[in-house]
XYZ file of C-alpha atoms in Angstrom:
642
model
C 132.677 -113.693 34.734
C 130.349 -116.122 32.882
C 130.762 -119.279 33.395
C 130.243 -121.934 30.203
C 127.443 -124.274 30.769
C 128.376 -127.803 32.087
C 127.592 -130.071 29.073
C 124.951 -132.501 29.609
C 125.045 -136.240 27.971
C 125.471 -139.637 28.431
C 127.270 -140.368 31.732
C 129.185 -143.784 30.711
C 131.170 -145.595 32.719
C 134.625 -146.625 31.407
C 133.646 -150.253 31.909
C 130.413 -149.561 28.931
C 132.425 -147.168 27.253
C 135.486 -150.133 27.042
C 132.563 -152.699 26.272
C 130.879 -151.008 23.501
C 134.617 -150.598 22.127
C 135.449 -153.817 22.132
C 131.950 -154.647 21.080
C 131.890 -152.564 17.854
C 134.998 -153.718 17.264
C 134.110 -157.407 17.468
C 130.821 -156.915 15.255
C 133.097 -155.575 12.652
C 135.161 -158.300 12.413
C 132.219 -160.808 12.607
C 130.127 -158.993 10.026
C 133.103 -158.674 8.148
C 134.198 -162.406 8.019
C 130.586 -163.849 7.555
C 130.027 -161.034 4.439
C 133.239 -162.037 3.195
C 132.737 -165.878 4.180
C 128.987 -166.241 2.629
C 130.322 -164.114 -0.728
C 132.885 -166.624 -1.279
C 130.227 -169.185 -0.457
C 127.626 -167.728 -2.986
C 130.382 -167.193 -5.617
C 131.268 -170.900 -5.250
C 127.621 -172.128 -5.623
C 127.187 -169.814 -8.932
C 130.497 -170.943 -10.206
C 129.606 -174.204 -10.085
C 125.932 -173.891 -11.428
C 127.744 -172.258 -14.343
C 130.172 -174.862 -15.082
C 126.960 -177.400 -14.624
C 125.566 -175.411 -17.123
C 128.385 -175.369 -19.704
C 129.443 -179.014 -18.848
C 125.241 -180.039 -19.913
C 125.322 -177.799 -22.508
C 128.663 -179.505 -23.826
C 127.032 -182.870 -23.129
C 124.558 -181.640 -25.410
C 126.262 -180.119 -28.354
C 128.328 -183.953 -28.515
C 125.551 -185.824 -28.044
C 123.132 -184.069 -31.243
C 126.272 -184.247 -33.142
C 126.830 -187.568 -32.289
C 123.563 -188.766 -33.569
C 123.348 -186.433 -36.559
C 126.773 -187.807 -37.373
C 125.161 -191.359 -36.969
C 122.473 -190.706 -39.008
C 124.274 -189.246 -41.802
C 126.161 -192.768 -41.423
C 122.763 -194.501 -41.679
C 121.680 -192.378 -44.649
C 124.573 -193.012 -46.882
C 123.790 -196.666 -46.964
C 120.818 -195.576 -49.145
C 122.864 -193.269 -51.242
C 123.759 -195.040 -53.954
C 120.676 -196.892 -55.003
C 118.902 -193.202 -54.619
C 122.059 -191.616 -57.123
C 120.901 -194.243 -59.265
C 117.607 -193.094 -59.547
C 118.267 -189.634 -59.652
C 120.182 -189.952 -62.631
C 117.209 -192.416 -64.362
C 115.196 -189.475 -63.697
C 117.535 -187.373 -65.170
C 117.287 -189.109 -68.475
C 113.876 -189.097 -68.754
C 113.797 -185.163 -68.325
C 116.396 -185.423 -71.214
C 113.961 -187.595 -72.934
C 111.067 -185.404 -72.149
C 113.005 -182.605 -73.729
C 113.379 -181.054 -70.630
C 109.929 -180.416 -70.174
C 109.060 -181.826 -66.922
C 105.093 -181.551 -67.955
C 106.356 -184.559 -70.604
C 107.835 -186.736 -67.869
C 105.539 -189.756 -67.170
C 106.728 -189.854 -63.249
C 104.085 -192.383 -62.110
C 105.865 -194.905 -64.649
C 109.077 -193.770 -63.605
C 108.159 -194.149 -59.716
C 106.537 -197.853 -60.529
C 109.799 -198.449 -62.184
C 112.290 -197.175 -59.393
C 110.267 -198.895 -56.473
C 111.334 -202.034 -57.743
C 114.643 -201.274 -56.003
C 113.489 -199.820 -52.453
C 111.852 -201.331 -49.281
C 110.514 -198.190 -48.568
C 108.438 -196.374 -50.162
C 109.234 -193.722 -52.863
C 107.877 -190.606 -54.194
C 109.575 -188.346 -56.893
C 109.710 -184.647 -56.777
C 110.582 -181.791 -59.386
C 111.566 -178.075 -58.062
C 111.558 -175.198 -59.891
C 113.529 -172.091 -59.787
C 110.336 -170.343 -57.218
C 111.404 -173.085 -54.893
C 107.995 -174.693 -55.688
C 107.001 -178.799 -56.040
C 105.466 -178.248 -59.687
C 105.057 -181.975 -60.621
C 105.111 -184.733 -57.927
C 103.608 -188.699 -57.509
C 103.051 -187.266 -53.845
C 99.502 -185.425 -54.253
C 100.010 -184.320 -50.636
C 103.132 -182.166 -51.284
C 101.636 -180.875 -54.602
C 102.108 -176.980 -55.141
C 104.366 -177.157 -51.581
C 106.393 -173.863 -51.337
C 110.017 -173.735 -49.621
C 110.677 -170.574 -50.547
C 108.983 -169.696 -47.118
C 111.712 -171.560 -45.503
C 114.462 -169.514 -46.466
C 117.720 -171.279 -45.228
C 116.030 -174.374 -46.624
C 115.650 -172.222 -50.277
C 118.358 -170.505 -49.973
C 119.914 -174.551 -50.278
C 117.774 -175.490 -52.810
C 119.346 -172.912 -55.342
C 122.669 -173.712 -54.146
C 121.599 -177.665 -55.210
C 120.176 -176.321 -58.703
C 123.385 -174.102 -59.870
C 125.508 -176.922 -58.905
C 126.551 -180.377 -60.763
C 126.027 -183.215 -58.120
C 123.915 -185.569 -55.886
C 123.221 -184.369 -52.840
C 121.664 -186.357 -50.490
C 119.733 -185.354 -47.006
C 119.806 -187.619 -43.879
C 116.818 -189.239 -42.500
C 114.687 -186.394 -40.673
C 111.788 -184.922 -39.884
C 109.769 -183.534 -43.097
C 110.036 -179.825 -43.903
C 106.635 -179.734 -44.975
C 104.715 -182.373 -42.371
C 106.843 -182.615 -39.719
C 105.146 -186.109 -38.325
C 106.989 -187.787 -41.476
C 110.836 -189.484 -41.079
C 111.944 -189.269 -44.746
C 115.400 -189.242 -46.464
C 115.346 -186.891 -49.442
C 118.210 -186.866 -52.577
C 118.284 -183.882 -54.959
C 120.201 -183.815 -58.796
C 120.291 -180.458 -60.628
C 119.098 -181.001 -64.375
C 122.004 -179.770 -66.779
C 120.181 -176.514 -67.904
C 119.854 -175.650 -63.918
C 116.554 -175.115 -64.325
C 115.075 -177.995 -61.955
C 115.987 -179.505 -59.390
C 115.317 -183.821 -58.716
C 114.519 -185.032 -56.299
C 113.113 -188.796 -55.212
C 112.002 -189.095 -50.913
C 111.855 -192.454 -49.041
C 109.746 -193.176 -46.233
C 110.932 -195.680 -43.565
C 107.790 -196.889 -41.702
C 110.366 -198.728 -38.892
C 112.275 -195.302 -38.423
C 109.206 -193.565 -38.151
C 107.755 -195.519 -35.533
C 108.425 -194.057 -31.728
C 111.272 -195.449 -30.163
C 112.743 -196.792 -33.142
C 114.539 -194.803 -34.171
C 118.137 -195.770 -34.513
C 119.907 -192.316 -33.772
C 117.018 -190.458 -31.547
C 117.356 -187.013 -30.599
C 114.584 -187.938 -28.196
C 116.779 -190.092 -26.578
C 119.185 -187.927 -26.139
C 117.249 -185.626 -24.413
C 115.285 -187.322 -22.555
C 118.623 -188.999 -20.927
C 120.123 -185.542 -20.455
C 117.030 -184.098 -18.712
C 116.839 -187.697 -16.485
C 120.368 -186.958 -14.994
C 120.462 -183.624 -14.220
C 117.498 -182.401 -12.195
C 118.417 -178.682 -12.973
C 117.064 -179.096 -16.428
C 113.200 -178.741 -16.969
C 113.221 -179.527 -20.680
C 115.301 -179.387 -23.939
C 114.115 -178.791 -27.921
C 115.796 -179.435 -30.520
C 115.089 -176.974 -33.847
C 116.445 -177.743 -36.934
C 118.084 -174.636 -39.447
C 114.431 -174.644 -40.990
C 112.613 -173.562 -37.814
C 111.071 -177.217 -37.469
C 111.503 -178.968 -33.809
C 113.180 -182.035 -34.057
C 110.907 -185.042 -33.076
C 108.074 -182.852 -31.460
C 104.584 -182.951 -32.864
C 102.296 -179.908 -33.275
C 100.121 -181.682 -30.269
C 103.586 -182.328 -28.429
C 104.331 -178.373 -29.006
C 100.849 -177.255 -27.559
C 101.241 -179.160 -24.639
C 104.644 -178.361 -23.908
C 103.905 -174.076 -24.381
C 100.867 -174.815 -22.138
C 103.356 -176.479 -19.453
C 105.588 -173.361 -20.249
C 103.014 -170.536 -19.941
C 105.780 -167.710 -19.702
C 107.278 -168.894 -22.793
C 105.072 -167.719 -25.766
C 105.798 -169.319 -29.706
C 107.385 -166.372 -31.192
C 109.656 -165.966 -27.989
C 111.078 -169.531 -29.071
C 110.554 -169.458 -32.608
C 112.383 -165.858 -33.171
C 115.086 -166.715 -30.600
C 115.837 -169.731 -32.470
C 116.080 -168.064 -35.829
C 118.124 -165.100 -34.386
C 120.750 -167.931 -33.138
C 120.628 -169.287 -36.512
C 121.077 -166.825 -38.424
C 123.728 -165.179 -35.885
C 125.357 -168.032 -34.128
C 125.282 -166.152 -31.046
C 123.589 -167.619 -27.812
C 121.139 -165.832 -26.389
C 120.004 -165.926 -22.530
C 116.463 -165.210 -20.834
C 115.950 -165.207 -17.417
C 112.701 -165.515 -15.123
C 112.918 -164.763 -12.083
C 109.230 -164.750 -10.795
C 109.273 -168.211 -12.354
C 113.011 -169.209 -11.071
C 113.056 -170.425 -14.657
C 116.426 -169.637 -16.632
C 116.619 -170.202 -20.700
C 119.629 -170.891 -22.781
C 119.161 -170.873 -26.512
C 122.385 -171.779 -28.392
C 123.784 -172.920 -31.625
C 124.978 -176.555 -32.222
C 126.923 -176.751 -35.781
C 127.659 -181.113 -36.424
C 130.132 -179.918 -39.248
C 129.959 -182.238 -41.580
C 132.082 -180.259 -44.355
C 129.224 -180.738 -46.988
C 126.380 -179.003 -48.556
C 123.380 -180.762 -48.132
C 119.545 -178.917 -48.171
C 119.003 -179.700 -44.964
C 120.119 -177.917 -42.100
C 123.407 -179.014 -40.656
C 123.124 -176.911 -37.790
C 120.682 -176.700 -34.894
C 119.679 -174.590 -32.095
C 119.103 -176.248 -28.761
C 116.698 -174.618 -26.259
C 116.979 -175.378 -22.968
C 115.237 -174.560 -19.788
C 117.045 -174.858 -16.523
C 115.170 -174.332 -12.699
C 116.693 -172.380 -10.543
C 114.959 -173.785 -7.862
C 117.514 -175.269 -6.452
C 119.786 -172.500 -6.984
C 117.787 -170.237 -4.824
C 117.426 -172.877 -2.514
C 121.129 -173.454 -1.716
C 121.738 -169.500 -1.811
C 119.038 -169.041 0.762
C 120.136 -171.998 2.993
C 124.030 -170.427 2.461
C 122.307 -167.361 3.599
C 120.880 -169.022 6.884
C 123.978 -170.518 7.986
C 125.759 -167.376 7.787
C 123.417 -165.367 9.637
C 123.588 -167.888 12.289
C 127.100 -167.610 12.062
C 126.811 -163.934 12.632
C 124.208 -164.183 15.532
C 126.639 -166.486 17.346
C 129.938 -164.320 16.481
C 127.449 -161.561 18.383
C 127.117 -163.309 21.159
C 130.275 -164.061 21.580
C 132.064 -160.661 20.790
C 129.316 -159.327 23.305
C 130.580 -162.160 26.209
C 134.309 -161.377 25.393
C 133.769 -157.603 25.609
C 131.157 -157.911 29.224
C 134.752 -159.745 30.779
C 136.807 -157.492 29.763
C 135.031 -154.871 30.350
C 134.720 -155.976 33.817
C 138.363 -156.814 34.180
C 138.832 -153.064 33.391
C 136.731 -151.186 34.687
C 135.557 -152.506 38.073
C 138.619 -151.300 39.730
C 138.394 -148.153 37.968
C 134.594 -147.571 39.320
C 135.566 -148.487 43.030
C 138.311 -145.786 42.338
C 135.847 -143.363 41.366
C 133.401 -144.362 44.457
C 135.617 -143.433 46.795
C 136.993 -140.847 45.324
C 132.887 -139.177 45.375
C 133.147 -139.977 48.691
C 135.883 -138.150 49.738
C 134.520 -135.447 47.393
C 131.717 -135.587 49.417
C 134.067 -134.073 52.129
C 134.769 -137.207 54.173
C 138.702 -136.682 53.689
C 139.187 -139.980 55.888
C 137.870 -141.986 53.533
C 140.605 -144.643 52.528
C 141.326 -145.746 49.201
C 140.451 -149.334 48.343
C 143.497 -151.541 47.167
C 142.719 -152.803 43.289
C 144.805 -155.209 41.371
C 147.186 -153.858 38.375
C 150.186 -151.656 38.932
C 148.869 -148.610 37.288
C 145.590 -148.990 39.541
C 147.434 -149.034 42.300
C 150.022 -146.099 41.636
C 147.119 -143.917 40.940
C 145.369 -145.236 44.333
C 148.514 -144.074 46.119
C 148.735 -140.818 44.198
C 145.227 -139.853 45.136
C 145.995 -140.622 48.604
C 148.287 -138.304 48.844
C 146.418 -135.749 47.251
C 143.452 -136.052 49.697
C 146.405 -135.647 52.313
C 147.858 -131.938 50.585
C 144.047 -131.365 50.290
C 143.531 -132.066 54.194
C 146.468 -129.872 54.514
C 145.587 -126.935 52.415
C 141.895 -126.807 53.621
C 143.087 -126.309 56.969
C 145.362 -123.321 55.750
C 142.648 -122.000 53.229
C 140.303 -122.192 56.808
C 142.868 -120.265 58.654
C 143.086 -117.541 55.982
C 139.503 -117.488 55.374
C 139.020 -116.644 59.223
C 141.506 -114.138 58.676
C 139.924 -112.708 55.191
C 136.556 -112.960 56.773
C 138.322 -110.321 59.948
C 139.933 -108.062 57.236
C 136.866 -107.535 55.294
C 134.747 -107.060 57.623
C 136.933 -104.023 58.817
C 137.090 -102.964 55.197
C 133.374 -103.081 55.097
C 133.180 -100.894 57.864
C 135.778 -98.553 56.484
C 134.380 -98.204 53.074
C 130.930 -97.915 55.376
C 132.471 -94.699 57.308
C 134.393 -93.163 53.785
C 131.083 -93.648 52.121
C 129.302 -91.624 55.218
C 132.050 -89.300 55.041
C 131.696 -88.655 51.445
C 128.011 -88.291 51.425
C 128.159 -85.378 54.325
C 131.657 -83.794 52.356
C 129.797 -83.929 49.230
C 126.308 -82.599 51.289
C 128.499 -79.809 52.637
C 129.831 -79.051 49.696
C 126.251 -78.652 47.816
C 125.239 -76.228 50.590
C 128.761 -74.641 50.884
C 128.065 -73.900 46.938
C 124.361 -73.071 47.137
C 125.360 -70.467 49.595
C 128.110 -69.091 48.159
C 126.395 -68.534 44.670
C 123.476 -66.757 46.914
C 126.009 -64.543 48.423
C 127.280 -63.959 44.779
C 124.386 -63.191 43.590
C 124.111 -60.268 46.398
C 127.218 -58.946 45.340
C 126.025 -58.881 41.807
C 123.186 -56.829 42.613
C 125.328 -54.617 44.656
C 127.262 -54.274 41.692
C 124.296 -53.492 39.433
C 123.305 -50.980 41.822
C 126.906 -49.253 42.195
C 126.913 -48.986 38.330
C 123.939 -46.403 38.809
C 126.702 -44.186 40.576
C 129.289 -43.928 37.574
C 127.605 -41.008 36.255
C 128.852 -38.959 39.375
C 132.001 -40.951 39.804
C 133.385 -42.084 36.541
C 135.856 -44.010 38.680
C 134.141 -46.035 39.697
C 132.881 -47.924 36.751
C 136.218 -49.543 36.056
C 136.052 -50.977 40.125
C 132.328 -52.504 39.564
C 133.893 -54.063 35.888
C 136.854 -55.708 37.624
C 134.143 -57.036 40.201
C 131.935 -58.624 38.086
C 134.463 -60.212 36.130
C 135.906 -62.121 39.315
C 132.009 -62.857 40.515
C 131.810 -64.787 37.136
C 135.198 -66.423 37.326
C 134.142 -67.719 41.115
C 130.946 -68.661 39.130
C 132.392 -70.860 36.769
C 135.055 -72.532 39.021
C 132.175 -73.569 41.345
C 130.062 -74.879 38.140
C 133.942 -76.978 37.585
C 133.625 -78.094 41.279
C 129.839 -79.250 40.862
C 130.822 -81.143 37.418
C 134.222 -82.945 38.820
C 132.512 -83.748 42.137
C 129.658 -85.803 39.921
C 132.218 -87.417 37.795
C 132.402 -91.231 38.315
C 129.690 -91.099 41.083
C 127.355 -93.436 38.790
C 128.222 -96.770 37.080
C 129.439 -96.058 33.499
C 126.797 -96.794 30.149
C 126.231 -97.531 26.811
C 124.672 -93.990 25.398
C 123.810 -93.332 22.015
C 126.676 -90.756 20.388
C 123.695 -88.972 18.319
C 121.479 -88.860 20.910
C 124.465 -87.298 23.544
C 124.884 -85.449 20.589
C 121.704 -83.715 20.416
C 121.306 -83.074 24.284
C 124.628 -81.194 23.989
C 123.112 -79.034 21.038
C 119.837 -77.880 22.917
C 122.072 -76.044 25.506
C 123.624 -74.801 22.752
C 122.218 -71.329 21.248
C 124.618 -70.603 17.899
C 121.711 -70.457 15.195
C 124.392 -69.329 13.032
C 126.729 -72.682 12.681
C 125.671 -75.603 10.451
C 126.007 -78.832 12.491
C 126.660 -82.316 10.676
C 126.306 -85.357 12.620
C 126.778 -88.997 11.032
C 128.082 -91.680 13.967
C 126.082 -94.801 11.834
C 124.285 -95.835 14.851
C 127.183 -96.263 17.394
C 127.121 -96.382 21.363
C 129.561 -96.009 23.928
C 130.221 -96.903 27.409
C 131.063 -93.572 28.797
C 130.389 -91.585 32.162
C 126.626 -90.273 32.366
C 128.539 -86.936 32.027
C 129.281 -87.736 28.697
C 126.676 -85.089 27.090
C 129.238 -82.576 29.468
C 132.436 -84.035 26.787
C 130.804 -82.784 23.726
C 129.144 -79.164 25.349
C 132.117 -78.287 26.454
C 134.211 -79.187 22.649
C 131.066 -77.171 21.099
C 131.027 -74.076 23.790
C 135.036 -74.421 22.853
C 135.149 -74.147 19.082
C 132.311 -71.099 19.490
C 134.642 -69.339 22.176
C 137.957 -69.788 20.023
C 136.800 -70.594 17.062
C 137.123 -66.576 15.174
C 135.014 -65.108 12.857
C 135.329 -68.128 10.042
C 133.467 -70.891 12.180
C 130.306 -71.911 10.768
C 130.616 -75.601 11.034
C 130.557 -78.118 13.281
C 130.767 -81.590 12.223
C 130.969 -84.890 14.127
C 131.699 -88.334 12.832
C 132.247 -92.041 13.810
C 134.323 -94.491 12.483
C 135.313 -98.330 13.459
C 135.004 -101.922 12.420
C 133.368 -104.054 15.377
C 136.094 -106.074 17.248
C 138.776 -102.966 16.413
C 139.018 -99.273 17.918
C 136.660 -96.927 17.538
C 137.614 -93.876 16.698
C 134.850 -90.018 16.989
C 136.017 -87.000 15.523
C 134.820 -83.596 16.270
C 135.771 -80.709 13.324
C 135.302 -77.223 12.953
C 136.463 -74.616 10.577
C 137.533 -71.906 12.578
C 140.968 -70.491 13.621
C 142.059 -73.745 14.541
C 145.080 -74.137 17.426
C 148.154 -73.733 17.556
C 151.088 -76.710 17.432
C 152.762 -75.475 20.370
C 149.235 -75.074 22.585
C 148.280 -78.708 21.273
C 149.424 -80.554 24.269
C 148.748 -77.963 26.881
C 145.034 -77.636 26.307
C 143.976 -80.292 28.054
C 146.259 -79.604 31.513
C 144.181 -78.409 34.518
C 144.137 -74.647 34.393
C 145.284 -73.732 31.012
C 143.800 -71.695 29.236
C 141.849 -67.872 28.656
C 138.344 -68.461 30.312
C 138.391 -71.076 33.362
C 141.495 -73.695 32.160
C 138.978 -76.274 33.258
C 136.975 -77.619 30.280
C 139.156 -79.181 27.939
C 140.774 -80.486 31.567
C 137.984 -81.857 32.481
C 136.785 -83.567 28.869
C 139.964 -85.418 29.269
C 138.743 -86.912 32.395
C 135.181 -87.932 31.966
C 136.812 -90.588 28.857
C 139.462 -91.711 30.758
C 136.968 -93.467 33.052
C 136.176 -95.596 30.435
C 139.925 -95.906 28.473
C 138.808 -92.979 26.313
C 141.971 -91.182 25.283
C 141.609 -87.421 23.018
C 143.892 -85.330 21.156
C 143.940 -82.523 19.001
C 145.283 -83.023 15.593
C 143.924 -80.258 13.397
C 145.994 -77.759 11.599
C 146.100 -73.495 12.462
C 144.350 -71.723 10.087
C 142.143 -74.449 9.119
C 140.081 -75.289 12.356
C 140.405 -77.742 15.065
C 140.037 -81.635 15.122
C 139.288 -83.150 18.109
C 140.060 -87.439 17.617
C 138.605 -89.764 20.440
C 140.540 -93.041 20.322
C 137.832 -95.366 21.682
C 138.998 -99.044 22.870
C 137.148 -102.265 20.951
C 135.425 -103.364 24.352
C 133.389 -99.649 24.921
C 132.144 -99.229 21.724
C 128.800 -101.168 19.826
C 126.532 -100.469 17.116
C 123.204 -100.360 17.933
C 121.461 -103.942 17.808
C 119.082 -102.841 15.560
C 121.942 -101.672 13.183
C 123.912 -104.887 13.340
């Protein structure tokens, strides 16, 4: 009997295996907490970066319509003096028969400064969107129709019927210049007035009574998140920044190019949608959004802006890796500490356990007087007290097992030496025998002569013959129940094998001379574990079907059949006379039979050695069918056929 292989691993004690329990179990729960705790923590900080976000960008969309609001207030101080002017101008087109090449405007400007501080230039548009006559040589030719929100006002002033007047701002067309514009369609809507002041005190820096400057300047001042802010205006133009300003600032900016601000701008004009860029190589995060003053009027100015601001994460990053750090030394602690929690108990549990185990190795060890250490815990202690009195049965039963032992030890020997003097006995029986036969079969083969030579005697005494017949029939008979004795006497002498059927097979056929049958083999490669006398089985069914077998044999065929793990089952068929129903059962009994009743007898016995059981299931008149019902444990294919 195999026996399985003693598996080889880790050899934990229960004290490390209890540790690394309680261990993994702590570490779950710490990682678990500080993941959970620093994600709550991290959420918190974005939250409330966002809402510093919206609350500055809030801040800002009040505060730019706060001063647009203010300076709409300032501008409409100058309103009606500039309606007044517009409409002069209006009469002089009329005048001019609304040729504006016939208006005199330098007359008309001398005569309108009279009653302005500031000073005034007078426009005319066409319907191109173009400055075709102007006492401002500077703005001469000037073309808004590349503006298009600003044009897109301009013919919304023309097909209408009133002032309109813009609030001080920056120029469309030279943004360095503060000026307050006023536009008047003419009535044939095919020009549009329009008369400009320039405030020298509102222009200078820092004067400016509503500044978006200030604004912004205040906004970036408290809150150290934002880098910078821009204003743009609905005509692309950035409120209060120079060209130089602008060059500076995309040089301070270098992952900001023009068009990225520019285009972003217009898209949130034109949409009203915010847009967001992010940066992080630069920790830089941009928020371009649309502020709308509302002031319920059409003017040709934008009302609405776009505010561009830049915000440093810098100090996001900062607080999310600090957050980070004070977890992870959370975490390192909660470590330690699950690994000092699960080292005591550990050590609560499993020392007692381990000096257990030592002494029970020791009285493994075969010192049976080994006592049992007392440990604290009553389950500790009612196993100490059960093992106790197991070593005690086990002191008992080893002197018992001893005492048999001795007694097994007397008992085989004397079956030793009996099996000794049976096998001694056998070996000069079975000597005896060999000789007894050898002689016997020389004395036969005397009387055979003698009967050859008697047969030369019939001629004078016909009488004879029939005596010499009778005696060579019984010298044959003695023959072939010698041959029997020789064949049962070697059955089961030698260990039984796996033999190839086909090969069996074919050493059965060479002692076979019957050139006249047609022999089919096909056992798919099988073996079976069989008495070495096996090749005597399948001689004895051939010599049997060629003895019986009538005048209509002329084939032999044998077969295999079986699935591995089930019974195997060998057939051997002929088609001669077949047997009879009632002679079925009787063929294989010791003695039965017309030649020597001993070959079918003894077929029967070289299986059952093995668990090989036969029977004949053929039908009379068709041939016989011998059927070998083979058990799954004595039957293989061949490995080279698995």
């Amino acid at each position: 009997m195999n026996k399985k292989p003693a598996y080889i691993g880790l050899n934990l004690t229960i004290g490390t295996k209890i540790m690394l329990v309680f261990f993994f179990i702590f570490t779950l729960l710490v990682c678990a907490c500080s993941y959970n705790g620093f994600v709550t923590e991290k959420e918190r900080i974005i939250t409330a970066y966002s809402e510093n976000i919206e609350q500055t960008e809030t801040a800002i969309t009040t505060a730019v319509s706060l001063v647009s609001r203010g300076t709409m207030v300032l501008s409409s101080i100058y309103d009606p003096a500039m309606n007044d002017a517009l409409n002069r101008m209006e009469a002089a087109y009329l005048a001019a028969g609304g040729e504006p090449a016939q208006m005199d405007l330098a007359r008309l400007q001398a005569t309108i400064q009279g009653d302005f501080t500031d000073d005034v230039n007078l426009y005319i548009i066409n319907e191109e969107q173009m400055i075709i006559h102007t006492t401002d040589a500077t703005q001469m030719d000037a073309d808004f129709s590349v503006y298009p929100a600003f044009a897109e006002r301009l013919t919304a002033i023309r097909e209408g019927t009133g002032y309109v007047g813009d609030p001080w701002e920056q120029s469309v067309l030279d943004p360095t210049l503060v000026r307050k514009y006023a536009y008047l369609p003419t009535p044939d809507h095919r020009y549009i007035l329009g008369i400009g002041l320039y405030n020298e005190r509102l222009a200078a820096p820092g004067t400016l009574y509503f500044s978006f400057g200030d604004v912004t300047d205040q906004l970036e001042a408290a809150d150290n998140a934002i880098e910078s802010i821009l204003i743009v205006d609905g005509n692309g133009v950035f409120v209060e920044k120079t060209p130089d300003e602008m060059e500076r600032w995309y040089a301070s900016h270098p992952y900001l190019s023009r068009d990225d601000i520019t285009g972003t701008a217009a898209r949130v004009l034109r949409t009203g949608d915010g847009i967001e860029m992010t940066f992080p190589d630069q920790e830089r995060l941009v928020h371009v959004f649309l502020i709308d003053p509302g002031y319920g009027s059409l003017v040709p100015s934008d009302t609405v802006y776009a505010a561009v601001l830049i915000y440093s994460t810098e100090e996001l990053s900062a607080l999310l890796a600090e957050t980070l750090s004070r977890y992870m030394l959370i975490l390192i602690g909660g470590l330690i500490f699950a690994a000092g929690v699960a080292y005591i108990v550990a050590y609560t549990v499993g020392r007692p356990v381990e000096m257990i185990a030592d002494d029970v190795d020791e009285i493994a060890r075969g010192n049976l007087a080994h006592e049992i250490r007392r440990t604290h815990g009553y389950e500790l202690r009612r196993l100490e007290d059960s093992i106790r009195i197991l070593v005690k049965r086990q002191a008992d039963d080893l002197t018992e097992i001893q005492a048999q032992k001795l007694a097994l030890d007397t008992e085989l020997k004397e079956k030793t030496r009996m099996e000794r003097r049976i096998r001694d006995a056998n070996r000069k029986l079975s000597l005896l025998s060999t000789i007894t036969r050898h002689d016997v079969l020389n004395q036969l083969a005397v009387l055979g002569m003698y009967c050859d030579l008697l047969e030369g005697f019939t001629d004078r005494c016909p009488e004879i013959a029939d005596y010499t017949g009778r005696m060579e029939q019984t010298l044959k008979k003695i023959e072939r129940q010698l041959t029997f004795a020789r064949d049962y006497e070697s059955m089961g002498l030698e260990e039984p094998r796996f033999q190839s059927i086909a090969d069996v097979v074919e050493n059965a056929l060479a002692s076979i001379h019957a050139p006249y049958l047609q022999f089919c083999v096909s056992t798919d490669g099988a073996e079976i574990c069989a008495d070495p006398m096996l090749e005597k089985v399948f001689y004895n069914l051939f010599e049997n079907a060629i003895r019986h077998g009538g005048e209509t044999l002329s084939e032999i065929a044998v077969s295999f059949t079986g699935t591995p793990g089930q019974r195997g089952k060998i057939t051997v068929t002929d088609n001669g006379d077949g047997i009879a129903a009632a002679k079925k059962e009787k063929i294989f009994q010791q003695g039965y039979g017309s030649n020597t009743g001993y070959g079918l007898f003894l077929v029967a016995e070289i299986l059952a050695i093995t668990g090989i059981t036969i029977r004949e299931c053929g039908t009379e008149g068709t041939g016989a069918r011998f059927e070998m019902d083979i058990p799954p444990a004595v039957w293989r294919l061949r490995p080279d056929d698995e």
